[in-house]
Structures are given as structure tokens and as C-alpha cells.
Short mmCIF file of C-alpha atoms in Angstrom, two decimals:
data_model
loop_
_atom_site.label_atom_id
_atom_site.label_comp_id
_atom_site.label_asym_id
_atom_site.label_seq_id
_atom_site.Cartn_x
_atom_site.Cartn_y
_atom_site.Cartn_z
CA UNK O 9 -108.56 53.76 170.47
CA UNK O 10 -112.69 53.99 170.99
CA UNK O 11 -114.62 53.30 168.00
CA UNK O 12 -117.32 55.85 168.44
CA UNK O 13 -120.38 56.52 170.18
CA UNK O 14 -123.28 53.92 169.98
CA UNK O 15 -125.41 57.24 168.29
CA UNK O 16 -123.12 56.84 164.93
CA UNK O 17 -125.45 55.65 162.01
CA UNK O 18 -122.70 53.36 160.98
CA UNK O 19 -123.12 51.76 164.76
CA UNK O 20 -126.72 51.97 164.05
CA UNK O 21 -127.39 49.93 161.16
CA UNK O 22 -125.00 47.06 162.44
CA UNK O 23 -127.07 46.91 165.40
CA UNK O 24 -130.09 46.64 163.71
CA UNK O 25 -128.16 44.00 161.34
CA UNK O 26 -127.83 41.81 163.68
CA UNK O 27 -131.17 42.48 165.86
CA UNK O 28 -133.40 41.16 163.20
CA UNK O 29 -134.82 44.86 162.12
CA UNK O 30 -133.85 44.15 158.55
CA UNK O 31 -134.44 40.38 158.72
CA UNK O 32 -132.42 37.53 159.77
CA UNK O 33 -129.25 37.03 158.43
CA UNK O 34 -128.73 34.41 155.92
CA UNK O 35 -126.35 31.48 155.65
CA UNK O 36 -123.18 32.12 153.93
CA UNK O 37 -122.48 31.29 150.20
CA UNK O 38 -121.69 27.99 149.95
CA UNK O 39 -118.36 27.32 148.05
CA UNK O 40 -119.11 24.10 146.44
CA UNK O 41 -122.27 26.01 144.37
CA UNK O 42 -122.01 24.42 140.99
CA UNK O 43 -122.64 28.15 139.88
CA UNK O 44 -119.99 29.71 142.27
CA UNK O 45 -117.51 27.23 141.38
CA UNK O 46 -118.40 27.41 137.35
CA UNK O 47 -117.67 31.30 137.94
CA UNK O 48 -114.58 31.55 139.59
CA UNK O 49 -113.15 28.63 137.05
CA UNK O 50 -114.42 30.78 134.25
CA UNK O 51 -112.95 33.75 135.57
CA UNK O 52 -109.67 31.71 136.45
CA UNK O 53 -109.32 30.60 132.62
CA UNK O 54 -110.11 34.26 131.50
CA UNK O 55 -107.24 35.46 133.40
CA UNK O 56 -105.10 32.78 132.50
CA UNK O 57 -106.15 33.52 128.52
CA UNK O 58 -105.56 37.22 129.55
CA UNK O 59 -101.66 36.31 130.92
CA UNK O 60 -101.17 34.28 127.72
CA UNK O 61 -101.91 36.49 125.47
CA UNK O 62 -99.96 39.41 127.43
CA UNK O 63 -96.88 37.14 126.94
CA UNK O 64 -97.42 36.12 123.63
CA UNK O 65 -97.86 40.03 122.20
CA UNK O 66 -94.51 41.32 124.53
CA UNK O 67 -92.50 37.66 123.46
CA UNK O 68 -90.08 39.98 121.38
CA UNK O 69 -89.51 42.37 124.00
CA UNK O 70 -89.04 40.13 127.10
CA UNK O 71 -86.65 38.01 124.87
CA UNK O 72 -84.54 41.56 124.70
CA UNK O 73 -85.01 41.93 128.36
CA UNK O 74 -83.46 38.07 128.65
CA UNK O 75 -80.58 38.62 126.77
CA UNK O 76 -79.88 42.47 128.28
CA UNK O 77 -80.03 40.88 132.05
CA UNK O 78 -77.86 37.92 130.73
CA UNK O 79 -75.10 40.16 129.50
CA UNK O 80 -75.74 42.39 132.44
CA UNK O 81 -74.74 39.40 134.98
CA UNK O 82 -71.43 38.33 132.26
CA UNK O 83 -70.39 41.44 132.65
CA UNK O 84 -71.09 42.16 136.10
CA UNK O 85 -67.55 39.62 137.06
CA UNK O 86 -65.91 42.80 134.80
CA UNK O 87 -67.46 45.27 137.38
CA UNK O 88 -66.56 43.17 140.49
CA UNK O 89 -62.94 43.20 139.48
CA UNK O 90 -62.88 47.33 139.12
CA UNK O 91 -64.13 47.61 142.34
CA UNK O 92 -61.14 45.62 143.86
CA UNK O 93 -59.04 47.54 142.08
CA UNK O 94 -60.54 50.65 144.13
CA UNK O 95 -62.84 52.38 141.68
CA UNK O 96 -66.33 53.26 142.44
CA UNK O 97 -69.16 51.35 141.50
CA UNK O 98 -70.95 53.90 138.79
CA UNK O 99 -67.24 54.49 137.38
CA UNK O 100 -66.76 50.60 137.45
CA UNK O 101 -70.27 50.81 135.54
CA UNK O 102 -69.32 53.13 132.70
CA UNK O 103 -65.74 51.97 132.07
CA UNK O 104 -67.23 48.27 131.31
CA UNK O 105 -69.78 50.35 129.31
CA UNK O 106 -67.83 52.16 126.99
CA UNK O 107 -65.46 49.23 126.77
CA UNK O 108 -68.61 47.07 124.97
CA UNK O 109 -69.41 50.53 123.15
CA UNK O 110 -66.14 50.92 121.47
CA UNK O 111 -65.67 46.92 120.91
CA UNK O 112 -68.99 47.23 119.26
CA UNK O 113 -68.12 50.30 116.95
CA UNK O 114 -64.55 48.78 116.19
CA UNK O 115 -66.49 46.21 114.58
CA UNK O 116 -68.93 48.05 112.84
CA UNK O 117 -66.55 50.18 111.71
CA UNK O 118 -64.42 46.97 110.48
CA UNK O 119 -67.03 45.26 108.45
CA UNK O 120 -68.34 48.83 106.98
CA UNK O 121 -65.75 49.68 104.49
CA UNK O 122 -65.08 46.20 102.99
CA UNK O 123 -68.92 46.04 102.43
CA UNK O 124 -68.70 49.64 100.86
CA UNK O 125 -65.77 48.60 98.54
CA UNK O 126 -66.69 45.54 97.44
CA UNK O 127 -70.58 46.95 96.94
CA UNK O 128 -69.02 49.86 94.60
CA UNK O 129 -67.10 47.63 92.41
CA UNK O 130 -69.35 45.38 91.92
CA UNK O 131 -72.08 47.94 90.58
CA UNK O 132 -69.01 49.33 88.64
CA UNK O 133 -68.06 46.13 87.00
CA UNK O 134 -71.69 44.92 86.37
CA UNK O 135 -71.57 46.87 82.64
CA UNK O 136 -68.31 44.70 81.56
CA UNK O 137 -70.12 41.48 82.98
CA UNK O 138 -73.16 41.73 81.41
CA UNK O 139 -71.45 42.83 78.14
CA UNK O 140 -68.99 39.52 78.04
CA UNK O 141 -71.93 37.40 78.51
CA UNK O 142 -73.39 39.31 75.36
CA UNK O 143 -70.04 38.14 73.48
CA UNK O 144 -70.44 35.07 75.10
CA UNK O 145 -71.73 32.57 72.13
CA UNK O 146 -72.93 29.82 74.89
CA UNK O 147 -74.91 32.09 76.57
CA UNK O 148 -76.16 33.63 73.16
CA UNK O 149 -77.19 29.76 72.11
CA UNK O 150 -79.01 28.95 75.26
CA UNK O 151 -80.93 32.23 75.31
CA UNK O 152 -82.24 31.55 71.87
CA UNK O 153 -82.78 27.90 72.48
CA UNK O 154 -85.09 28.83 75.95
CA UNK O 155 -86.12 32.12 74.82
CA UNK O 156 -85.07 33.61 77.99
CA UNK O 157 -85.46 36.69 76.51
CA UNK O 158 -89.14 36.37 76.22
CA UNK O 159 -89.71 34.95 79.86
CA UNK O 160 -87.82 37.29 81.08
CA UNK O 161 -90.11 40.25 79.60
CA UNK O 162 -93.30 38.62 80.67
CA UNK O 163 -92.07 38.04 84.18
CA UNK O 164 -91.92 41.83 84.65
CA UNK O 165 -95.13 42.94 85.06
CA UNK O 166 -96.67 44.88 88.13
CA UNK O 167 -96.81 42.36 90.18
CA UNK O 168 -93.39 41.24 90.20
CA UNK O 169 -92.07 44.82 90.39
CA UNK O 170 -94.39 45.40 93.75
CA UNK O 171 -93.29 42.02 94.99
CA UNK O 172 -89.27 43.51 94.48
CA UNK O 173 -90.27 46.69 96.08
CA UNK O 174 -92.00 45.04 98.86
CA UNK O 175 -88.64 42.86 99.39
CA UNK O 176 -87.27 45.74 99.65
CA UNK O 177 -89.07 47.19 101.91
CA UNK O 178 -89.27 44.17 104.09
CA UNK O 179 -85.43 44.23 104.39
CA UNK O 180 -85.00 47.84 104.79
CA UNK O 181 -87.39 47.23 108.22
CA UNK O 182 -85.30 43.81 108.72
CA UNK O 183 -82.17 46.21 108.55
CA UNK O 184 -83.40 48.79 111.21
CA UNK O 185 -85.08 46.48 113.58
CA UNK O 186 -82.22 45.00 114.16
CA UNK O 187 -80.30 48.24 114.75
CA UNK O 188 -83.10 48.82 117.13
CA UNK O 189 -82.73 45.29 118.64
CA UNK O 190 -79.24 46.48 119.20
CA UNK O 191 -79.40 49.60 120.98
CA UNK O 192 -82.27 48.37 122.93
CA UNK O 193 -79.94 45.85 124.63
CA UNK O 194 -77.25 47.57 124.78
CA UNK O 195 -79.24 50.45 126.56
CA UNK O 196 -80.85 47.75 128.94
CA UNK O 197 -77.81 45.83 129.67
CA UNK O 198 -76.00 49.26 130.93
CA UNK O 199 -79.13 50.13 133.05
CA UNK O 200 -79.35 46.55 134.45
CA UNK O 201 -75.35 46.60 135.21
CA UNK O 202 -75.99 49.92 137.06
CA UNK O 203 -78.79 48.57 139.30
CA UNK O 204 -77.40 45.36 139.51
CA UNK O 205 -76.84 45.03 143.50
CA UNK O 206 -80.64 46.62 143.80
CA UNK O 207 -82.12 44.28 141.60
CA UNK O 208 -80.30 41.23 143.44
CA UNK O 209 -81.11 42.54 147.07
CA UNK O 210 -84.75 43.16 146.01
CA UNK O 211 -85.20 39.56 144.61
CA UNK O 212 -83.45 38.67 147.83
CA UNK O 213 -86.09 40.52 150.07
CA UNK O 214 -88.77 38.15 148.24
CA UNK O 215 -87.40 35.21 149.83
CA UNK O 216 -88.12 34.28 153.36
CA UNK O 217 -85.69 35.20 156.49
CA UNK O 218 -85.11 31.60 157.73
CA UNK O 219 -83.89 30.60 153.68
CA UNK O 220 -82.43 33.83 152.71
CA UNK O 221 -79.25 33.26 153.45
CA UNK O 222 -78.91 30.14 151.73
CA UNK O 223 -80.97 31.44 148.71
CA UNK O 224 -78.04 34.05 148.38
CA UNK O 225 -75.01 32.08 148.87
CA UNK O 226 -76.89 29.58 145.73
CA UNK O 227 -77.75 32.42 143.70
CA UNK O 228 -74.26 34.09 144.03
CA UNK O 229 -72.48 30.78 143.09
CA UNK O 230 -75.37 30.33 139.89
CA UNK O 231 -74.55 34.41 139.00
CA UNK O 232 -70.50 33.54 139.35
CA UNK O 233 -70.97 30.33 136.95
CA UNK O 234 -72.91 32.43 134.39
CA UNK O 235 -69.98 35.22 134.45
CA UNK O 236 -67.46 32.82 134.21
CA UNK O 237 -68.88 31.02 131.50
CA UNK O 238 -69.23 34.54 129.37
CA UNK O 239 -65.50 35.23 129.95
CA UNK O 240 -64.96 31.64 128.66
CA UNK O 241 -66.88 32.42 125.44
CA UNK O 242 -65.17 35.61 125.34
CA UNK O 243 -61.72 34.26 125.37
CA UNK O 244 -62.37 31.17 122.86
CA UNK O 245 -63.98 33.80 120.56
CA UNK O 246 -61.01 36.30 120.41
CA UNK O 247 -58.42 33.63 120.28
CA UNK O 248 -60.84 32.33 117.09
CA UNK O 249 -59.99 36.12 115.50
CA UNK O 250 -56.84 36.36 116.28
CA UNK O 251 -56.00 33.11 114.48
CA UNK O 252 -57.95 33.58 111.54
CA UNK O 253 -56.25 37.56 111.34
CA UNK O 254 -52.82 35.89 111.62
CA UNK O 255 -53.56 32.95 109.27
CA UNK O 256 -55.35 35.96 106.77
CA UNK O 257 -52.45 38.29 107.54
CA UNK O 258 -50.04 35.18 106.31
CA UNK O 259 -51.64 33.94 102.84
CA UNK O 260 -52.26 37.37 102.06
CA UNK O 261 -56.04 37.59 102.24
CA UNK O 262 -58.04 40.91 101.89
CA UNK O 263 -59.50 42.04 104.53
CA UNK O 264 -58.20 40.41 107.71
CA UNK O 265 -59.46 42.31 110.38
CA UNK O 266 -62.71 42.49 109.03
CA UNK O 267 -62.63 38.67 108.59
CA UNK O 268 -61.16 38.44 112.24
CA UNK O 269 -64.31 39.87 113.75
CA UNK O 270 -66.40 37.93 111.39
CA UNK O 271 -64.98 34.63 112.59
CA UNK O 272 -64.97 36.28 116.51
CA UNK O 273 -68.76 37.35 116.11
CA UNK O 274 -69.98 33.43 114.85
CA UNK O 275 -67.66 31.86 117.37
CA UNK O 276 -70.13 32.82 119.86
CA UNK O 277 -72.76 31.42 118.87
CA UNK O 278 -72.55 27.45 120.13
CA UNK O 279 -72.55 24.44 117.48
CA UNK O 280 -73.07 26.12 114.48
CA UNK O 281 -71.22 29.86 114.61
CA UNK O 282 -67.64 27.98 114.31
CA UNK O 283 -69.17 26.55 111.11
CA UNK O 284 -71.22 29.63 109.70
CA UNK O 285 -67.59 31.87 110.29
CA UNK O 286 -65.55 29.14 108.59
CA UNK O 287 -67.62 29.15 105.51
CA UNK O 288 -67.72 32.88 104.97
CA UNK O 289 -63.83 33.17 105.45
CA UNK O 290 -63.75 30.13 102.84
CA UNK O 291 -66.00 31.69 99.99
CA UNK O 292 -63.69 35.15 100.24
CA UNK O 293 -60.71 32.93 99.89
CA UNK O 294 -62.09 31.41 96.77
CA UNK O 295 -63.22 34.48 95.45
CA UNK O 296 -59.64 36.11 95.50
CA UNK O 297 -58.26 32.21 94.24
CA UNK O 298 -58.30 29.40 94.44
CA UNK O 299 -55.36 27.87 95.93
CA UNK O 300 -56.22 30.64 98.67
CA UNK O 301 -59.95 28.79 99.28
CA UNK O 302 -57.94 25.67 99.65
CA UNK O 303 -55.76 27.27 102.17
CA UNK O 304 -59.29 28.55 104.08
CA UNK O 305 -60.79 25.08 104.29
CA UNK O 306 -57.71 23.40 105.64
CA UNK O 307 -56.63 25.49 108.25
CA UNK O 308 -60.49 25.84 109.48
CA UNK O 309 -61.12 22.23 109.32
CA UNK O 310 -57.91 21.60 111.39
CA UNK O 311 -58.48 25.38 114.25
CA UNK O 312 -61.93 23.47 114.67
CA UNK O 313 -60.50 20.30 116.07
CA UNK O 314 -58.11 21.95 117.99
CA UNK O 315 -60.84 24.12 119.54
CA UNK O 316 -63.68 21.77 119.78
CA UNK O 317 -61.39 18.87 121.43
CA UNK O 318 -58.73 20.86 123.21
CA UNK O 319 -59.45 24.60 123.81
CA UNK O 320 -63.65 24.33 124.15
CA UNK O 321 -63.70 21.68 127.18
CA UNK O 322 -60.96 22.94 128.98
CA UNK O 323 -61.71 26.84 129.32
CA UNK O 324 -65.91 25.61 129.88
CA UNK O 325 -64.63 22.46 132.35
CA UNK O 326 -62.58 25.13 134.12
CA UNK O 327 -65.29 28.65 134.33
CA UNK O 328 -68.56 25.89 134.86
CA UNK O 329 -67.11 23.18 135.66
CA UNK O 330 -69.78 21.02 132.80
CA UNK O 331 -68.74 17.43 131.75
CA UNK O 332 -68.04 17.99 127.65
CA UNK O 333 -71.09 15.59 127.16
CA UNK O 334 -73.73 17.86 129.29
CA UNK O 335 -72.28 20.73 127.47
CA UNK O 336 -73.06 19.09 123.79
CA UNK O 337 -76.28 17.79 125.18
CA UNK O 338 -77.51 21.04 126.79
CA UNK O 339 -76.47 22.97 123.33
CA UNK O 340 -78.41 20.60 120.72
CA UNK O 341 -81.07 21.05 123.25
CA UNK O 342 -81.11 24.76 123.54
CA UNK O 343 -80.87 25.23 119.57
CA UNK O 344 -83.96 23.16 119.38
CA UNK O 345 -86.00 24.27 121.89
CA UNK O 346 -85.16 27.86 121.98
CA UNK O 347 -82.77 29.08 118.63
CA UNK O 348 -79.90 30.79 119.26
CA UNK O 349 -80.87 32.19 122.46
CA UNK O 350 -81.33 28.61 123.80
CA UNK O 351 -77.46 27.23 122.63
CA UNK O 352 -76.55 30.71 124.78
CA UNK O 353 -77.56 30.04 127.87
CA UNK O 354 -78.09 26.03 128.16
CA UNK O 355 -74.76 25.31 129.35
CA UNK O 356 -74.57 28.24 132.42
CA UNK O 357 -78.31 26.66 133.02
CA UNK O 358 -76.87 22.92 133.14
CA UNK O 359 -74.34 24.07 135.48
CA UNK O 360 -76.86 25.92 138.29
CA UNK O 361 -79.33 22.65 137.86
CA UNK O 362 -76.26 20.63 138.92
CA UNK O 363 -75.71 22.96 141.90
CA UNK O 364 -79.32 22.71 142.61
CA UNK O 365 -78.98 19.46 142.76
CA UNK O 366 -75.69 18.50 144.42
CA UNK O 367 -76.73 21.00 146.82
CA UNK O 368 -80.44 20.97 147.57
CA UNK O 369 -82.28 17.70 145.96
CA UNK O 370 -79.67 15.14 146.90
CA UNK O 371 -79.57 16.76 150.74
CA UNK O 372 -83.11 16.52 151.08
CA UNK O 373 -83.39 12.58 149.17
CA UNK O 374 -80.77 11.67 151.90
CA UNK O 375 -83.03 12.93 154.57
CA UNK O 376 -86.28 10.84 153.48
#
């Protein structure tokens, strides 16, 4: 298509550009101009500062972004197996979501009333406790030998009493940020399991034609190995609950669903949740007595062998296919490098590095 007639003033003024009219054109800028250079490395750092500090102030929600598209691609294996089973994708989509919805109520809704109980009689039986340690002559003897009475009236003052009140402030916005936290995932992981196949095909269409396919068939394998290793987790998690309703339901314990989802919740948490679910269980058995805290201790210390040794290596060895000492190692890592959120997702990560590895490093080594 013609550009346009030589009378156009744009035509104009790039022929008289380059005639001289306006002077001879100069040299261009040269890029190794201390000043040019100092520039575009000051502008560099700038944006680099600007990235940083973009990252830094969103850290809390991008971590909730993390863990939504983590859940999002354990569930998806959930999804994949509807679909086989002939049911639509979006119906696929919203059975799986309700499913965590009502798991997730069930246990609210187990943990609500023995908090509610034991909350009322406690306030209801603080008169009679503080009254026996009135008849109490030991206590009666050290408060008059300490005058804790005294210390006790000067430590109230306004300061303490906005301290308290800020406390409990501070955990009433503890309590509901983390109900936020909540629904903010859960909301995310059902929008990320809807637009799953989008999402991968669109990170696909970033990679170039002559690698795609490869790319895909790695990325399918690392997605199947992340699945498998939630549905591991899963299953080591319930059978943790179910044992410790059975063993509850047997010595007579209050409580044992509650204490079942308890010890299921903790479970999934690598090294330490086993632990952290053991010791709770324990202190209720002690509070009702103690030959029940006994009974708590033992069977915990012995379920945690059996899991750790027997039931934890073979489910992982079998859905990621880890050697039990990269699984250890890539947990104590992740806890120390990244919290909870690091012990999560170590182990799925150790197993795509090794089929980066196995299939992409060592290839190209052998080829040098």
C-alpha cells in the first residue's frame, strides 16, 4: 500500500531531515556513556527496589494464592476421576467442592460444641474454685507470706487493663483473619479447580512449539505426583482419626469425634502435627484421669511408630515414589526455610526435581 504523496508535511520534514535543512544529523548515543550506562543501572535497581517491595507488601496474599493453587492441583486427581465416571467437568467441579465444604463444616461443627461445653463449665465452676482456695490454709499462708494480695492490687492499674484489652483485641483480629484466611482459599481453590485446564493450556502456550510437547508430558507427570502425594496425606490422616476415635471410643474418652478430627487436622502437617495431635489427645486424657492419660501416651507413642516406619514410607514411596531419607530431608528443610507451608510441599517438590533430573539434566550431561 503507497505511503502518500511526496506533498505530505510528514514526507516533508523527513526530507529536509536528511537534506541538511535542519543541520546534519548527529552520531548516535553511544551505549558505553558513563552517564547512559549510570542511568539505565539506576533505573534498573529502582525497578528492581520497586518489584521487591511489591512482593514484600502482597507476601500474605500470594502465600494464599500458593496454597489455593496447591490444593487446586490435589484435588484436581478427584476431578479427573468424575470425569471418567461420565460427569461433566463444572459438575465434576462442584461435587469435589461441596465435598471439602461439608468435610470442613463437619469439623467445625465437631470441635464447636466441646469448646462451648467445656467453656460454660468452666466459668460456672470458677466461684467453687476460687472459694476452696480461700479455705485452702496453704494458699492462705503463702499469700500472707508474699503479700500477693498487695502485688496483685498494684499490678492493676491502667496500663495493665489496656494491655488486657489490647490482647484482646489482638486475638479477636487473630480469630477473624484466620476465618478470612479460610474462606479466601477455599474461594480460590474452587475458582482455580474450575479453570484448571485454562490455566494449564495458557502456561502451555508460553512455552515454545518445538519444547511444548515435552514441557507438557513433564508438567503432567510433576501435577500427577503432587495429586498423588495429597491423596497420600489424605489417607494417612483419616486412618490417624479413625484410630484415635476407636481407641477414644474404647477407654471411654469424651469427646471422640471431636478428638478424631483433632488428631486428623495435625496429622497433616509433616514432622511435628503427629506430635502436636498426640499431646492434645494426652492432656484431655489426663484431665478426665489419670490412668486414662496413661492410656493416651502409650497407644500414641506406639500408632507413631507404626505410622512413621510402616504406614508413612509406604503410601509416600508408592503416590511419589521419594526414598524415606529425601522425604525426612526435604521436610526438616521445608520447616526451616519456609514454616509449615515449606514441610507441605517439599516432598511433591523433591519428587519433580528428581524427574527433572532423571529426565532432562542427566540426558543432556550424557550428551556433553
Amino acid at each position: 500500500m503507497p505511503s502518500g504523496g511526496a506533498g505530505q508535511p510528514g514526507d516533508a520534514a523527513a526530507a529536509a531531515h536528511v537534506s541538511g535543512d535542519f543541520g546534519t544529523p548527529g552520531p548516535p548515543l553511544n551505549r558505553r556513556n558513563p552517564f547512559l550506562i549510570g542511568l539505565l543501572g539506576g533505573l534498573g535497581v529502582l525497578v528492581a527496589y520497586g518489584i521487591f517491595l511489591g512482593l514484600r507488601n502482597a507476601a500474605s496474599i500470594l502465600v494464599l494464592i500458593f496454597i489455593a493453587m496447591f490444593l487446586a492441583i490435589g484435588l484436581n486427581p478427584a476431578i479427573v476421576r468424575l470425569r471418567r465416571w461420565g460427569l461433566p467437568r463444572w459438575l465434576a467441579v462442584t461435587v469435589v467442592s461441596l465435598t471439602v465444604v461439608l468435610l470442613l463444616c463437619g469439623g467445625v461443627v465437631a470441635l464447636i460444641p466441646p469448646l462451648v461445653t467445656q467453656t460454660g463449665e468452666l466459668v460456672g465452676n470458677l466461684p467453687g474454685y476460687i472459694q476452696a482456695l480461700q479455705r485452702n490454709q496453704t494458699i492462705n499462708d503463702l499469700v500472707e507470706r508474699y503479700d500477693i494480695a498487695t502485688k496483685l492490687g498494684s499490678a492493676l492499674n491502667p496500663g495493665t487493663v489496656t494491655n488486657a484489652l489490647g490482647g484482646v483485641v489482638g486475638g479477636a483480629k487473630l480469630l477473624f483473619g484466620t476465618i478470612f484466611n479460610v474462606l479466601t482459599v477455599l474461594v480460590l481453590t474452587i475458582y482455580f479447580m474450575a479453570a484448571f485446564e485454562r490455566i494449564k493450556e495458557a502456561a502451555y502456550g508460553l512455552v515454545p512449539a518445538s519444547r511444548r510437547h515435552r514441557v507438557r508430558l513433564l508438567t503432567d507427570e510433576i501435577l500427577t505426583k503432587v495429586g498423588a502425594y495429597m491423596v497420600g496425606a489424605l489417607a494417612i490422616a483419616v486412618l490417624a482419626g479413625i484410630s484415635t476415635w476407636v481407641f477414644a471410643m474404647i477407654i471411654g474418652l469424651g469427646y471422640p469425634f471431636a478428638l478424631a478430627v483433632v488428631v486428623a487436622v495435625c496429622d497433616l502437617i509433616p514432622q511435628i502435627g503427629a506430635t502436636l495431635g498426640a499431646v492434645i489427645v494426652s492432656l484431655v486424657g489426663f484431665a478426665d484421669s489419670l490412668s486414662h492419660g496413661i492410656a493416651c501416651v502409650v497407644f500414641f507413642i506406639v500408632y507413631q511408630q507404626v505410622e512413621n516406619y510402616l504406614i508413612y514410607p509406604n503410601v509416600m514411596r508408592r503416590s511419589v515414589k521419594v526414598s524415606d531419607v529425601a522425604a525426612v530431608t526435604a521436610a526438616l528443610l521445608g520447616v526451616g526455610l519456609f514454616g509449615v507451608i515449606g514441610a507441605l510441599i517439599a516432598i511433591p517438590l523433591v519428587a519433580a526435581i528428581q524427574l527433572i533430573v532423571r529426565e532432562v539434566v542427566n540426558p543432556s550431561m550424557e550428551t556433553k
